Coordinates of C-alpha atoms in Angstrom, one line a residue:
M1 CA -15.4 -8.6 -5.5
K2 CA -12.2 -10.6 -5.9
F3 CA -9.6 -9.0 -3.7
A4 CA -6.6 -11.2 -4.6
K5 CA -4.9 -11.4 -8.0
S6 CA -1.3 -11.0 -9.0
G7 CA -0.5 -8.3 -6.5
L8 CA 2.4 -7.0 -8.6
P9 CA 5.2 -5.1 -6.8
M10 CA 6.1 -1.6 -7.9
T11 CA 8.6 -1.1 -10.7
A12 CA 11.3 1.5 -11.3
K13 CA 9.1 2.9 -14.1
G14 CA 6.2 3.1 -11.8
I15 CA 7.9 5.1 -9.0
G16 CA 9.8 7.2 -11.6
R17 CA 6.5 8.2 -13.2
V18 CA 5.0 9.4 -9.9
C19 CA 8.1 11.3 -9.1
E20 CA 7.9 13.1 -12.4
M21 CA 4.2 13.8 -11.9
L22 CA 4.8 15.4 -8.5
D23 CA 8.3 16.8 -9.3
V24 CA 9.8 15.3 -6.2
G25 CA 12.4 12.6 -5.5
E26 CA 12.0 9.0 -4.5
A27 CA 12.8 9.8 -0.8
E28 CA 9.7 12.0 -0.5
I29 CA 7.5 9.2 -1.9
W30 CA 9.0 6.6 0.3
A31 CA 8.5 8.7 3.3
V32 CA 4.7 8.6 2.8
L33 CA 4.7 4.9 1.9
T34 CA 6.8 3.9 4.9
V35 CA 4.5 5.7 7.3
E36 CA 1.3 4.6 5.7
T37 CA 1.9 0.9 5.3
S38 CA 5.5 0.2 6.3
G39 CA 6.3 0.3 2.6
F40 CA 4.4 -2.7 1.3
G41 CA 1.0 -2.5 -0.2
F42 CA -0.1 -6.1 -0.1
L43 CA -0.6 -8.9 2.4
A44 CA 1.2 -12.2 1.9
D45 CA -2.0 -13.6 0.3
R46 CA -1.8 -10.9 -2.4
R47 CA -4.8 -8.9 -1.1
P48 CA -4.1 -5.2 -0.8
R49 CA -3.6 -3.8 2.6
I50 CA -6.7 -2.1 4.0
L51 CA -8.0 -0.5 7.1
F52 CA -11.7 -0.4 7.6
E53 CA -13.0 2.8 9.2
R54 CA -16.2 2.1 11.2
H55 CA -16.9 5.8 11.9
I56 CA -16.8 6.5 8.1
F57 CA -19.2 3.6 7.5
S58 CA -21.5 4.8 10.2
R59 CA -21.6 8.3 8.8
R60 CA -22.1 7.2 5.2
T61 CA -25.0 4.9 6.2
D62 CA -26.7 7.4 8.4
R63 CA -25.9 5.4 11.5
K64 CA -28.6 2.9 10.8
H65 CA -26.3 -0.1 11.4
D66 CA -24.6 1.3 14.6
A67 CA -26.8 -0.3 17.2
K68 CA -26.5 -3.9 16.0
N69 CA -23.0 -3.7 14.5
P70 CA -20.9 -1.5 16.7
D71 CA -17.7 -3.3 15.6
I72 CA -18.1 -2.0 12.0
A73 CA -20.4 1.0 12.5
S74 CA -19.8 3.5 15.3
L75 CA -19.4 7.2 15.8
K76 CA -16.0 6.5 17.3
P77 CA -13.0 5.4 15.2
G78 CA -11.4 2.1 16.2
G79 CA -12.2 -1.5 16.4
Y80 CA -9.2 -2.3 14.1
L81 CA -8.1 -5.9 13.9
G82 CA -5.2 -5.3 11.5
G83 CA -3.8 -7.3 8.6
A84 CA -6.1 -9.9 6.9
K85 CA -8.7 -9.5 9.6
E86 CA -9.6 -6.1 8.3
F87 CA -11.1 -7.9 5.3
D88 CA -13.4 -9.8 7.7
R89 CA -14.7 -6.4 8.9
L90 CA -15.0 -5.2 5.3
K91 CA -17.0 -8.2 4.2
K92 CA -19.3 -8.0 7.2
A93 CA -20.0 -4.3 6.3
A94 CA -20.4 -5.2 2.6
K95 CA -23.3 -7.6 3.5
L96 CA -25.1 -4.5 4.8
D97 CA -24.0 -2.1 2.1
E98 CA -21.3 -3.1 -0.3
E99 CA -20.8 0.3 -2.0
E100 CA -20.4 2.2 1.3
A101 CA -18.3 -0.5 2.8
L102 CA -15.7 -0.2 -0.1
K103 CA -15.8 3.5 0.3
S104 CA -15.2 3.2 4.1
A105 CA -11.8 1.4 3.8
S106 CA -8.4 2.8 3.0
W107 CA -6.5 1.0 0.3
G108 CA -3.0 -0.1 -0.7
L109 CA 0.3 1.6 -0.3
P110 CA -1.0 5.2 0.1
Q111 CA -4.1 4.1 2.1
V112 CA -6.4 6.2 0.0
M113 CA -10.0 6.1 1.2
G114 CA -12.5 4.5 -1.1
F115 CA -14.8 7.5 -1.0
N116 CA -11.9 9.5 -2.7
H117 CA -12.1 7.4 -5.8
R118 CA -13.0 10.3 -8.1
V119 CA -10.2 12.4 -6.6
V120 CA -7.6 9.7 -7.5
G121 CA -9.0 9.2 -11.0
F122 CA -11.7 6.5 -10.9
D123 CA -15.3 6.8 -11.9
S124 CA -16.4 4.3 -9.3
V125 CA -15.1 2.8 -6.0
Q126 CA -15.2 -0.6 -7.7
A127 CA -12.8 0.6 -10.4
M128 CA -10.5 2.0 -7.8
V129 CA -10.5 -1.3 -5.8
E130 CA -9.7 -3.3 -8.9
A131 CA -6.7 -1.0 -9.5
M132 CA -5.6 -1.5 -5.9
V133 CA -5.8 -5.3 -6.4
E134 CA -3.8 -5.2 -9.6
S135 CA -0.4 -3.6 -8.7
E136 CA 1.6 -1.2 -6.5
D137 CA 2.2 0.9 -9.6
R138 CA -1.5 1.6 -9.6
H139 CA -1.3 2.4 -5.9
L140 CA 1.4 5.0 -6.7
E141 CA -0.8 6.6 -9.4
A142 CA -3.6 7.0 -6.9
L143 CA -1.2 8.6 -4.5
A144 CA 0.0 11.1 -7.1
H145 CA -3.5 12.0 -8.1
F146 CA -4.5 12.6 -4.5
I147 CA -1.5 14.9 -3.9
M148 CA -2.0 16.8 -7.1
A149 CA -5.7 17.4 -6.3
N150 CA -4.8 18.9 -2.9
P151 CA -2.6 22.0 -3.1
K152 CA -1.5 21.9 0.6
C153 CA -0.4 18.3 0.2
R154 CA 1.7 19.2 -2.9
I155 CA 3.2 22.2 -1.2
G156 CA 4.0 20.2 1.9
I157 CA 5.7 17.3 0.2
S158 CA 7.7 19.5 -2.3
R159 CA 9.0 21.8 0.5
H160 CA 9.4 19.0 3.0
D161 CA 7.0 20.8 5.3
W162 CA 5.7 17.6 6.9
G163 CA 3.3 19.3 9.2
T164 CA 1.4 20.9 6.3
F165 CA 1.5 17.6 4.4
A166 CA 0.3 15.6 7.4
A167 CA -2.6 18.0 8.1
C168 CA -3.7 17.6 4.5
Y169 CA -3.1 13.9 4.1
N170 CA -3.8 12.5 7.5
G171 CA -6.2 15.1 8.9
P172 CA -6.1 17.8 11.6
D173 CA -5.4 15.3 14.4
F174 CA -2.2 14.1 12.8
R175 CA -0.1 15.1 15.9
R176 CA -1.9 12.4 18.0
N177 CA -0.1 9.8 15.9
D178 CA 3.2 11.8 15.6
Y179 CA 2.5 11.6 11.9
D180 CA 4.6 14.7 10.8
N181 CA 7.7 13.6 12.8
R182 CA 7.4 10.1 11.5
L183 CA 7.3 11.4 8.0
A184 CA 10.4 13.6 8.6
A185 CA 12.3 10.6 10.1
A186 CA 11.4 8.4 7.2
Y187 CA 12.4 11.1 4.7
D188 CA 15.8 11.5 6.3
K189 CA 16.4 7.8 6.3
N190 CA 15.5 7.4 2.7
K191 CA 17.6 10.3 1.7
R192 CA 20.6 8.3 2.8
S193 CA 19.6 5.0 1.3
L194 CA 16.8 4.2 -1.1
P195 CA 15.3 0.8 -1.4
D196 CA 16.5 -1.4 -4.3
I197 CA 13.4 -1.8 -6.4
G198 CA 14.6 -5.1 -8.0
L199 CA 15.5 -6.7 -4.7
R200 CA 12.2 -5.4 -3.2
A201 CA 10.3 -7.1 -6.0
A202 CA 12.2 -10.3 -5.2
Q203 CA 11.2 -10.0 -1.5
V204 CA 7.6 -9.7 -2.6
A205 CA 7.8 -12.8 -4.8
L206 CA 9.5 -14.7 -2.0
T207 CA 6.8 -13.7 0.5
Y208 CA 4.0 -14.8 -1.9
L209 CA 5.7 -18.1 -2.4
G210 CA 5.9 -18.8 1.3
Y211 CA 9.5 -18.0 2.1
T212 CA 10.5 -15.6 4.9
P213 CA 12.7 -12.8 3.4
G214 CA 12.0 -10.5 6.3
P215 CA 10.4 -7.1 5.7
V216 CA 9.7 -6.0 2.1
D217 CA 12.1 -3.0 2.2
G218 CA 14.5 -3.4 -0.7
L219 CA 17.5 -3.8 1.7
R220 CA 19.9 -6.7 1.8
G221 CA 19.6 -8.5 5.1
R222 CA 20.3 -11.9 6.4
F223 CA 16.7 -13.1 6.1
T224 CA 16.5 -12.0 2.4
R225 CA 19.8 -13.8 1.7
G226 CA 18.6 -16.9 3.6
A227 CA 15.3 -16.9 1.6
L228 CA 17.1 -16.5 -1.7
T229 CA 19.5 -19.3 -0.8
E230 CA 16.6 -21.6 0.1
F231 CA 14.9 -20.7 -3.2
Q232 CA 18.1 -21.4 -5.1
T233 CA 18.6 -24.7 -3.4
K234 CA 15.1 -25.8 -4.2
H235 CA 15.5 -24.9 -7.9
G236 CA 19.0 -26.3 -8.5
L237 CA 20.6 -22.8 -8.8
V238 CA 24.0 -21.7 -7.6
Q239 CA 23.6 -21.0 -3.9
T240 CA 24.8 -17.4 -3.6
G241 CA 22.1 -15.8 -1.5
E242 CA 22.2 -13.0 -4.0
L243 CA 19.6 -11.9 -6.6
D244 CA 21.6 -12.9 -9.7
E245 CA 19.9 -13.0 -13.2
D246 CA 19.1 -16.7 -13.2
T247 CA 17.5 -16.5 -9.7
E248 CA 15.5 -13.4 -10.6
R249 CA 14.1 -15.0 -13.7
A250 CA 13.2 -18.3 -12.0
L251 CA 11.7 -16.4 -9.0
F252 CA 9.5 -14.1 -11.0
A253 CA 8.4 -16.9 -13.4
E254 CA 7.1 -18.9 -10.4
A255 CA 5.6 -16.0 -8.5
F256 CA 4.2 -14.1 -11.4
P257 CA 3.8 -16.5 -14.3
E258 CA 1.7 -14.2 -16.4
D259 CA 3.4 -11.0 -15.6
A260 CA 7.1 -11.8 -15.1
G261 CA 8.1 -9.9 -18.2
K262 CA 6.7 -6.7 -16.8
L263 CA 9.1 -7.0 -13.9
L264 CA 12.1 -8.1 -15.9
A265 CA 11.7 -5.4 -18.6

C-alpha cells in the first residue's frame, strides 16, 4: 500500500462535525488527540503516525512468527522504534502477513487499532488505512465512531470522567502511563486556549515543505513566526511573520496543490 499522499490537516468543519456527533466541545477532543499523538496525525513525510504492536501481531498470527522475529512478534508489548521507523517494523511484518500487520498497528491522530476497522466504519482494514493516509478529518471521524460504539468512552468524555474514558480507550492498565491524569491536564489546558485551526494547517504545510515551525499546535510562537518569515522571503511576500491572506494562499498552493481549496474554503 501507498502510505503517503496529501496528508491534509484537519479543518474547522472536520473538528466541528466530530464535536456535533459526540455532543462535546473542542477541548475534550483535543485532550484525546494531545495525549495520543501530541496533536498531529502525520509525520513530516506525510505518512500517518503509527505504532506497531508486536504482541497484537503475535496473537493474531497464532505466535507462528515469534521465534524468528521477536522484534515484531512477541507475547510482550514493546520493541517500539518511534516515528518513521515504526513503518519499518510494519513493512517487515507485512512481508509475513500483510492483513494482520495492518490490523496490528494503531493509526493517525486517535491511534485507532487496525483490527477495529469495522468499529470505526470501514469494511476492511485497507479501507481504514486509506482514510488515515488521506486526511486528519478522516482520523477525527474514526475517533468519533470509536467513541460512539463504546458507551463507557462516550460517558467518560462527556462527563470529563477521564478514568472511565481511559479504561475504555487505552485499556485496563491505563494508570501505568498516567493516561487519565494526562487527559485531565490536556483538557484543562485546552479549555483555556484552543489551537488556531488555520495557523495549525499552516504549520503542517510548512513542516511538509521543509521549514521548521516548531510543534504543530496551532499556537503562535517564535519558530512559527520565523518559518513564516522565511517562506515570505522566499516567495517575495511582505515579511510579517504572520499568516496573512496572501501568505496562506501561497503556502497552501505549494504544499497542497490539488487540495488548497479545501483548506481555504
